[in-house]
């Protein structure tokens, strides 16, 4: 697997449309309670970012195998433990903790807001990548190359696999009570219910989809190779292009009723309204932005992977960079 910005790259495949039920297997997760191994303020190749129940922003550091926390005032703290290995994306859990994927460690991690870390290993967890809290109160995650996983807050793991998948990337809960995912190499959008029923949506306008999120208009919005895509819960697809959109990576619903997204290997953060109007925020201090989220302060926060920092864009458009 090659990690490039916020996206992984594995073998080529053709788009396919399938409706079915995935084969599921349930296993008991093995939990390890791991002590914090010191802390510092070093931000190194941050990737995922989300808001914690404590009102701070939490992020993964792929460069030094750690989890970071930054307050809205810019104070940074880094948490390390031996069980963190290749942290990918991170999500706020229903239990008040933060849950993250350990891509190289083949496990799912949990960190409480006071820094206590546990990892859950299972033989069916293989290179987990994206993660989100599902409508059923469990954490759902993608596995390389063809799996979807589910883990309860007690650590019980269920996995769903299908050869129709190839490079599942983003995942988000939808407005219809299902999980929606992007399949990067199948050029498709995947929908899975909490019971494991799958529908794969293919469309010529879906091209290398990456991050995905639920929009304020009841549709799902996702990054395409050089455009932003929208799919409603019935499967109708639209695509919005702009010559300055280059490999949009992660996308989030903003506080202003629009969608905000980052771009791999780029120097910009962009905003798209639900009517398709696009605005680009460019700055040389933005370097390979990855994860993006709306902060508790109403600003847009993002992992500035290329320059080992965390970025913030306020409602006034002002950019602030925090380097720890």
Tab-separated table of C-alpha atoms in Angstrom:
chain	number	residue	atom	x	y	z
A	1	UNK	CA	0.000	0.000	0.000
A	2	UNK	CA	1.231	3.463	-0.870
A	3	UNK	CA	-0.143	6.327	1.172
A	4	UNK	CA	-0.271	9.501	-0.893
A	5	UNK	CA	-1.655	12.442	0.982
A	6	UNK	CA	-5.035	11.295	2.281
A	7	UNK	CA	-5.523	8.402	-0.132
A	8	UNK	CA	-4.159	4.906	-0.581
A	9	UNK	CA	-3.373	3.379	-3.963
A	10	UNK	CA	-3.824	-0.327	-4.766
A	11	UNK	CA	-4.630	-2.368	-7.941
A	12	UNK	CA	-6.851	-1.314	-10.847
A	13	UNK	CA	-10.441	-2.506	-11.292
A	14	UNK	CA	-13.622	-1.918	-13.332
A	15	UNK	CA	-16.823	-0.244	-12.106
A	16	UNK	CA	-19.638	-2.645	-11.170
A	17	UNK	CA	-23.210	-2.433	-9.894
A	18	UNK	CA	-24.352	-5.042	-7.396
A	19	UNK	CA	-27.157	-5.496	-4.902
A	20	UNK	CA	-26.622	-8.132	-2.247
A	21	UNK	CA	-25.927	-9.202	1.320
A	22	UNK	CA	-22.287	-9.562	2.319
A	23	UNK	CA	-20.951	-12.601	4.096
A	24	UNK	CA	-20.432	-11.599	7.707
A	25	UNK	CA	-18.290	-13.072	10.458
A	26	UNK	CA	-18.321	-12.059	14.131
A	27	UNK	CA	-15.254	-12.237	16.322
A	28	UNK	CA	-14.345	-11.090	19.792
A	29	UNK	CA	-11.868	-8.228	19.713
A	30	UNK	CA	-8.736	-8.565	21.825
A	31	UNK	CA	-8.188	-5.384	23.801
A	32	UNK	CA	-4.901	-4.144	25.159
A	33	UNK	CA	-4.764	-1.322	27.683
A	34	UNK	CA	-1.707	0.752	26.915
A	35	UNK	CA	-0.190	3.516	29.017
A	36	UNK	CA	0.624	6.910	27.582
A	37	UNK	CA	4.315	7.035	26.697
A	38	UNK	CA	5.025	10.675	27.386
A	39	UNK	CA	3.705	13.617	25.446
A	40	UNK	CA	5.097	16.535	23.507
A	41	UNK	CA	3.797	19.031	20.996
A	42	UNK	CA	5.265	17.441	17.860
A	43	UNK	CA	2.884	17.377	14.885
A	44	UNK	CA	4.185	15.066	12.164
A	45	UNK	CA	2.242	14.167	8.994
A	46	UNK	CA	-1.245	14.633	10.471
A	47	UNK	CA	-3.952	12.839	8.521
A	48	UNK	CA	-7.402	12.486	10.115
A	49	UNK	CA	-9.044	15.126	12.304
A	50	UNK	CA	-12.336	15.315	14.198
A	51	UNK	CA	-13.996	17.087	17.110
A	52	UNK	CA	-13.915	15.370	20.487
A	53	UNK	CA	-16.520	15.381	23.226
A	54	UNK	CA	-14.217	17.694	25.207
A	55	UNK	CA	-14.524	20.510	22.677
A	56	UNK	CA	-11.013	20.062	21.292
A	57	UNK	CA	-9.812	18.796	17.898
A	58	UNK	CA	-8.206	15.353	17.782
A	59	UNK	CA	-5.991	14.148	14.962
A	60	UNK	CA	-3.768	11.273	13.883
A	61	UNK	CA	-0.041	11.709	13.357
A	62	UNK	CA	1.121	9.226	10.732
A	63	UNK	CA	4.712	10.458	10.912
A	64	UNK	CA	5.367	9.486	14.529
A	65	UNK	CA	2.606	6.986	15.374
A	66	UNK	CA	0.717	9.188	17.772
A	67	UNK	CA	-2.616	10.870	18.424
A	68	UNK	CA	-2.769	14.627	18.798
A	69	UNK	CA	-5.135	17.030	20.513
A	70	UNK	CA	-5.385	20.752	19.794
A	71	UNK	CA	-7.625	23.241	21.551
A	72	UNK	CA	-9.367	26.027	19.662
A	73	UNK	CA	-6.750	28.334	21.210
A	74	UNK	CA	-3.996	26.334	19.504
A	75	UNK	CA	-2.569	24.402	22.473
A	76	UNK	CA	-1.243	21.031	21.298
A	77	UNK	CA	-0.663	17.795	23.159
A	78	UNK	CA	0.551	14.519	21.667
A	79	UNK	CA	-0.233	11.046	23.017
A	80	UNK	CA	1.899	8.011	22.234
A	81	UNK	CA	1.555	4.320	23.020
A	82	UNK	CA	3.177	1.144	21.728
A	83	UNK	CA	-0.111	-0.050	20.207
A	84	UNK	CA	-0.364	2.876	17.765
A	85	UNK	CA	1.029	1.786	14.417
A	86	UNK	CA	0.159	3.631	11.229
A	87	UNK	CA	-2.802	5.666	12.523
A	88	UNK	CA	-5.129	6.592	9.688
A	89	UNK	CA	-8.458	8.280	10.224
A	90	UNK	CA	-10.212	9.185	13.449
A	91	UNK	CA	-13.835	9.603	14.540
A	92	UNK	CA	-15.692	10.681	17.657
A	93	UNK	CA	-17.317	7.636	19.219
A	94	UNK	CA	-20.729	7.374	20.885
A	95	UNK	CA	-18.971	6.676	24.202
A	96	UNK	CA	-17.250	10.068	24.384
A	97	UNK	CA	-13.883	8.663	23.285
A	98	UNK	CA	-12.034	8.967	19.976
A	99	UNK	CA	-11.661	5.907	17.748
A	100	UNK	CA	-9.013	5.541	15.068
A	101	UNK	CA	-7.674	3.028	12.589
A	102	UNK	CA	-4.230	1.469	12.972
A	103	UNK	CA	-3.415	0.756	9.354
A	104	UNK	CA	-0.080	-0.999	9.814
A	105	UNK	CA	-1.095	-2.485	13.146
A	106	UNK	CA	-4.220	-4.178	11.751
A	107	UNK	CA	-6.247	-2.947	14.682
A	108	UNK	CA	-8.700	-0.302	15.868
A	109	UNK	CA	-7.622	2.139	18.533
A	110	UNK	CA	-9.548	4.041	21.181
A	111	UNK	CA	-8.316	7.039	23.146
A	112	UNK	CA	-10.283	8.671	25.934
A	113	UNK	CA	-10.233	12.433	26.283
A	114	UNK	CA	-7.814	12.046	29.209
A	115	UNK	CA	-5.370	10.152	27.002
A	116	UNK	CA	-5.958	6.520	27.960
A	117	UNK	CA	-5.345	4.330	24.933
A	118	UNK	CA	-6.613	0.843	24.076
A	119	UNK	CA	-6.220	-1.127	20.873
A	120	UNK	CA	-8.491	-3.871	19.574
A	121	UNK	CA	-6.883	-6.493	17.361
A	122	UNK	CA	-8.769	-9.128	15.399
A	123	UNK	CA	-7.666	-11.513	12.656
A	124	UNK	CA	-10.311	-10.074	10.341
A	125	UNK	CA	-9.118	-6.477	10.712
A	126	UNK	CA	-6.742	-5.963	7.803
A	127	UNK	CA	-5.198	-2.574	7.096
A	128	UNK	CA	-8.143	-0.512	8.374
A	129	UNK	CA	-8.378	2.932	6.857
A	130	UNK	CA	-11.449	5.188	7.150
A	131	UNK	CA	-13.733	5.110	10.211
A	132	UNK	CA	-17.062	6.640	11.253
A	133	UNK	CA	-19.704	6.213	13.925
A	134	UNK	CA	-22.716	4.404	12.525
A	135	UNK	CA	-26.403	4.998	13.261
A	136	UNK	CA	-26.416	1.793	15.336
A	137	UNK	CA	-23.963	3.149	17.922
A	138	UNK	CA	-21.009	1.107	16.633
A	139	UNK	CA	-17.889	2.198	14.748
A	140	UNK	CA	-17.699	1.254	11.074
A	141	UNK	CA	-14.457	1.150	9.132
A	142	UNK	CA	-12.970	0.145	5.795
A	143	UNK	CA	-10.307	-2.522	5.276
A	144	UNK	CA	-7.883	-2.956	2.386
A	145	UNK	CA	-8.843	-3.966	-0.174
A	146	UNK	CA	-12.327	-5.402	0.029
A	147	UNK	CA	-13.716	-5.273	3.549
A	148	UNK	CA	-16.056	-3.293	5.747
A	149	UNK	CA	-15.728	-3.698	9.492
A	150	UNK	CA	-17.890	-2.950	12.498
A	151	UNK	CA	-16.711	-2.721	16.090
A	152	UNK	CA	-18.850	-2.078	19.140
A	153	UNK	CA	-17.651	0.124	21.964
A	154	UNK	CA	-17.015	-3.113	23.900
A	155	UNK	CA	-14.671	-4.348	21.199
A	156	UNK	CA	-16.790	-6.974	19.422
A	157	UNK	CA	-15.854	-7.100	15.746
A	158	UNK	CA	-17.887	-8.076	12.685
A	159	UNK	CA	-16.496	-7.933	9.162
A	160	UNK	CA	-18.160	-7.930	5.749
A	161	UNK	CA	-16.182	-8.770	2.619
A	162	UNK	CA	-16.952	-8.834	-1.072
A	163	UNK	CA	-14.720	-9.155	-4.138
A	164	UNK	CA	-16.813	-6.452	-5.785
A	165	UNK	CA	-14.947	-3.902	-3.654
A	166	UNK	CA	-11.520	-2.560	-4.548
A	167	UNK	CA	-10.012	0.268	-2.494
A	168	UNK	CA	-12.780	1.428	-0.185
A	169	UNK	CA	-11.721	4.879	0.981
A	170	UNK	CA	-14.214	7.212	2.694
A	171	UNK	CA	-17.138	6.245	4.937
A	172	UNK	CA	-19.960	8.254	6.510
A	173	UNK	CA	-23.411	7.680	7.998
A	174	UNK	CA	-26.148	8.723	5.612
A	175	UNK	CA	-29.497	10.399	6.243
A	176	UNK	CA	-31.248	7.097	5.462
A	177	UNK	CA	-29.800	5.124	8.395
A	178	UNK	CA	-27.174	3.345	6.264
A	179	UNK	CA	-23.415	3.794	5.787
A	180	UNK	CA	-22.118	5.238	2.527
A	181	UNK	CA	-18.622	4.618	1.192
A	182	UNK	CA	-16.438	5.509	-1.765
A	183	UNK	CA	-14.666	2.825	-3.799
A	184	UNK	CA	-11.659	4.505	-5.351
A	185	UNK	CA	-10.764	1.991	-8.054
A	186	UNK	CA	-14.249	0.675	-8.794
A	187	UNK	CA	-15.395	4.230	-9.505
A	188	UNK	CA	-18.485	3.652	-7.417
A	189	UNK	CA	-20.375	4.652	-4.289
A	190	UNK	CA	-21.286	1.864	-1.875
A	191	UNK	CA	-24.233	1.778	0.497
A	192	UNK	CA	-24.401	-0.771	3.324
A	193	UNK	CA	-27.183	-1.093	5.875
A	194	UNK	CA	-26.405	-1.948	9.471
A	195	UNK	CA	-27.614	-5.481	8.640
A	196	UNK	CA	-25.044	-5.872	5.883
A	197	UNK	CA	-27.222	-5.348	2.799
A	198	UNK	CA	-25.142	-3.723	0.048
A	199	UNK	CA	-25.917	-1.683	-3.024
A	200	UNK	CA	-23.183	-0.414	-5.323
A	201	UNK	CA	-23.874	2.691	-7.394
A	202	UNK	CA	-21.822	3.140	-10.557
A	203	UNK	CA	-22.015	6.141	-12.854
A	204	UNK	CA	-19.683	7.639	-15.510
A	205	UNK	CA	-19.527	10.806	-13.433
A	206	UNK	CA	-17.978	8.924	-10.507
A	207	UNK	CA	-14.221	8.967	-11.044
A	208	UNK	CA	-11.740	7.966	-8.345
A	209	UNK	CA	-13.998	8.957	-5.415
A	210	UNK	CA	-12.358	9.545	-2.059
A	211	UNK	CA	-13.843	11.266	1.009
A	212	UNK	CA	-17.606	11.382	1.537
A	213	UNK	CA	-19.982	13.159	3.899
A	214	UNK	CA	-23.679	13.787	4.401
A	215	UNK	CA	-24.702	17.222	3.183
A	216	UNK	CA	-27.300	19.611	4.598
A	217	UNK	CA	-29.540	18.881	1.597
A	218	UNK	CA	-30.076	15.206	2.449
A	219	UNK	CA	-27.614	13.963	-0.174
A	220	UNK	CA	-24.091	12.523	0.038
A	221	UNK	CA	-21.199	14.605	-1.241
A	222	UNK	CA	-17.825	13.185	-2.219
A	223	UNK	CA	-14.511	14.066	-3.807
A	224	UNK	CA	-13.869	12.923	-7.374
A	225	UNK	CA	-10.609	13.008	-9.310
A	226	UNK	CA	-11.131	16.585	-10.553
A	227	UNK	CA	-14.637	17.402	-9.410
A	228	UNK	CA	-17.065	17.168	-6.509
A	229	UNK	CA	-19.798	14.577	-6.730
A	230	UNK	CA	-23.266	14.438	-5.210
A	231	UNK	CA	-25.462	11.360	-4.904
A	232	UNK	CA	-28.927	11.298	-3.389
A	233	UNK	CA	-30.237	8.321	-1.425
A	234	UNK	CA	-31.970	7.018	-4.571
A	235	UNK	CA	-28.657	6.883	-6.422
A	236	UNK	CA	-28.965	9.908	-8.740
A	237	UNK	CA	-25.511	11.412	-9.344
A	238	UNK	CA	-24.386	14.926	-10.210
A	239	UNK	CA	-20.871	16.237	-10.713
A	240	UNK	CA	-19.555	19.771	-10.241
A	241	UNK	CA	-16.331	20.701	-11.998
A	242	UNK	CA	-13.885	23.551	-11.672
A	243	UNK	CA	-10.456	23.830	-13.345
A	244	UNK	CA	-8.871	24.527	-9.969
A	245	UNK	CA	-10.197	21.363	-8.302
A	246	UNK	CA	-7.354	18.850	-8.172
A	247	UNK	CA	-7.829	15.482	-6.479
A	248	UNK	CA	-10.186	16.513	-3.678
A	249	UNK	CA	-9.499	14.265	-0.749
A	250	UNK	CA	-11.710	14.757	2.320
A	251	UNK	CA	-14.963	16.671	2.602
A	252	UNK	CA	-17.104	17.889	5.492
A	253	UNK	CA	-20.339	19.779	6.071
A	254	UNK	CA	-19.516	23.343	7.078
A	255	UNK	CA	-21.266	25.617	9.583
A	256	UNK	CA	-22.491	27.813	6.706
A	257	UNK	CA	-24.663	25.221	4.945
A	258	UNK	CA	-21.954	24.473	2.375
A	259	UNK	CA	-19.431	21.655	1.951
A	260	UNK	CA	-15.712	22.197	2.524
A	261	UNK	CA	-13.000	19.989	1.102
A	262	UNK	CA	-9.246	19.493	0.928
A	263	UNK	CA	-7.108	18.438	-2.036
A	264	UNK	CA	-4.218	15.963	-2.204
A	265	UNK	CA	-0.832	17.520	-2.969
A	266	UNK	CA	-2.450	20.931	-3.165
A	267	UNK	CA	-2.190	24.324	-1.551
A	268	UNK	CA	-5.856	25.081	-1.109
A	269	UNK	CA	-9.030	24.434	0.825
A	270	UNK	CA	-12.267	24.841	-1.098
A	271	UNK	CA	-15.955	25.423	-0.434
A	272	UNK	CA	-18.905	24.271	-2.539
A	273	UNK	CA	-22.476	25.380	-1.914
A	274	UNK	CA	-25.362	22.982	-2.450
A	275	UNK	CA	-26.130	24.739	-5.741
A	276	UNK	CA	-22.633	23.958	-7.017
A	277	UNK	CA	-20.916	27.333	-6.569
A	278	UNK	CA	-17.244	26.830	-5.734
A	279	UNK	CA	-14.805	29.089	-3.924
A	280	UNK	CA	-11.115	28.274	-3.534
A	281	UNK	CA	-8.984	29.402	-0.592
A	282	UNK	CA	-5.326	29.238	-1.678
A	283	UNK	CA	-2.293	30.013	0.438
A	284	UNK	CA	1.328	28.810	0.280
A	285	UNK	CA	1.051	27.786	3.940
A	286	UNK	CA	-1.534	25.158	2.970
A	287	UNK	CA	0.495	22.092	2.050
A	288	UNK	CA	-1.034	18.712	1.163
A	289	UNK	CA	-4.169	19.148	3.313
A	290	UNK	CA	-5.829	15.905	4.373
A	291	UNK	CA	-8.589	15.478	6.990
A	292	UNK	CA	-11.016	18.356	7.414
A	293	UNK	CA	-13.813	19.094	9.890
A	294	UNK	CA	-15.922	21.877	11.357
A	295	UNK	CA	-14.635	22.897	14.757
A	296	UNK	CA	-16.669	23.738	17.849
A	297	UNK	CA	-15.759	27.386	17.235
A	298	UNK	CA	-17.518	27.430	13.841
A	299	UNK	CA	-14.233	27.460	11.911
A	300	UNK	CA	-12.900	24.926	9.417
A	301	UNK	CA	-9.994	22.880	10.759
A	302	UNK	CA	-7.761	20.629	8.693
A	303	UNK	CA	-4.692	18.424	8.921
A	304	UNK	CA	-1.923	20.239	7.037
A	305	UNK	CA	0.023	17.094	6.308
A	306	UNK	CA	2.785	18.479	4.102
A	307	UNK	CA	3.983	21.079	6.601
A	308	UNK	CA	3.419	19.095	9.819
A	309	UNK	CA	0.784	21.445	11.153
A	310	UNK	CA	-2.928	21.978	11.791
A	311	UNK	CA	-4.784	24.666	9.860
A	312	UNK	CA	-7.819	26.775	10.698
A	313	UNK	CA	-9.952	28.954	8.417
A	314	UNK	CA	-12.263	31.287	10.298
A	315	UNK	CA	-15.627	32.604	9.191
A	316	UNK	CA	-13.800	35.716	7.964
A	317	UNK	CA	-11.584	33.612	5.683
A	318	UNK	CA	-8.489	34.198	7.828
A	319	UNK	CA	-6.004	31.311	7.826
A	320	UNK	CA	-4.094	30.333	10.958
A	321	UNK	CA	-1.448	27.589	11.029
A	322	UNK	CA	-0.532	25.782	14.251
A	323	UNK	CA	2.748	23.888	14.319
A	324	UNK	CA	2.714	22.722	17.906
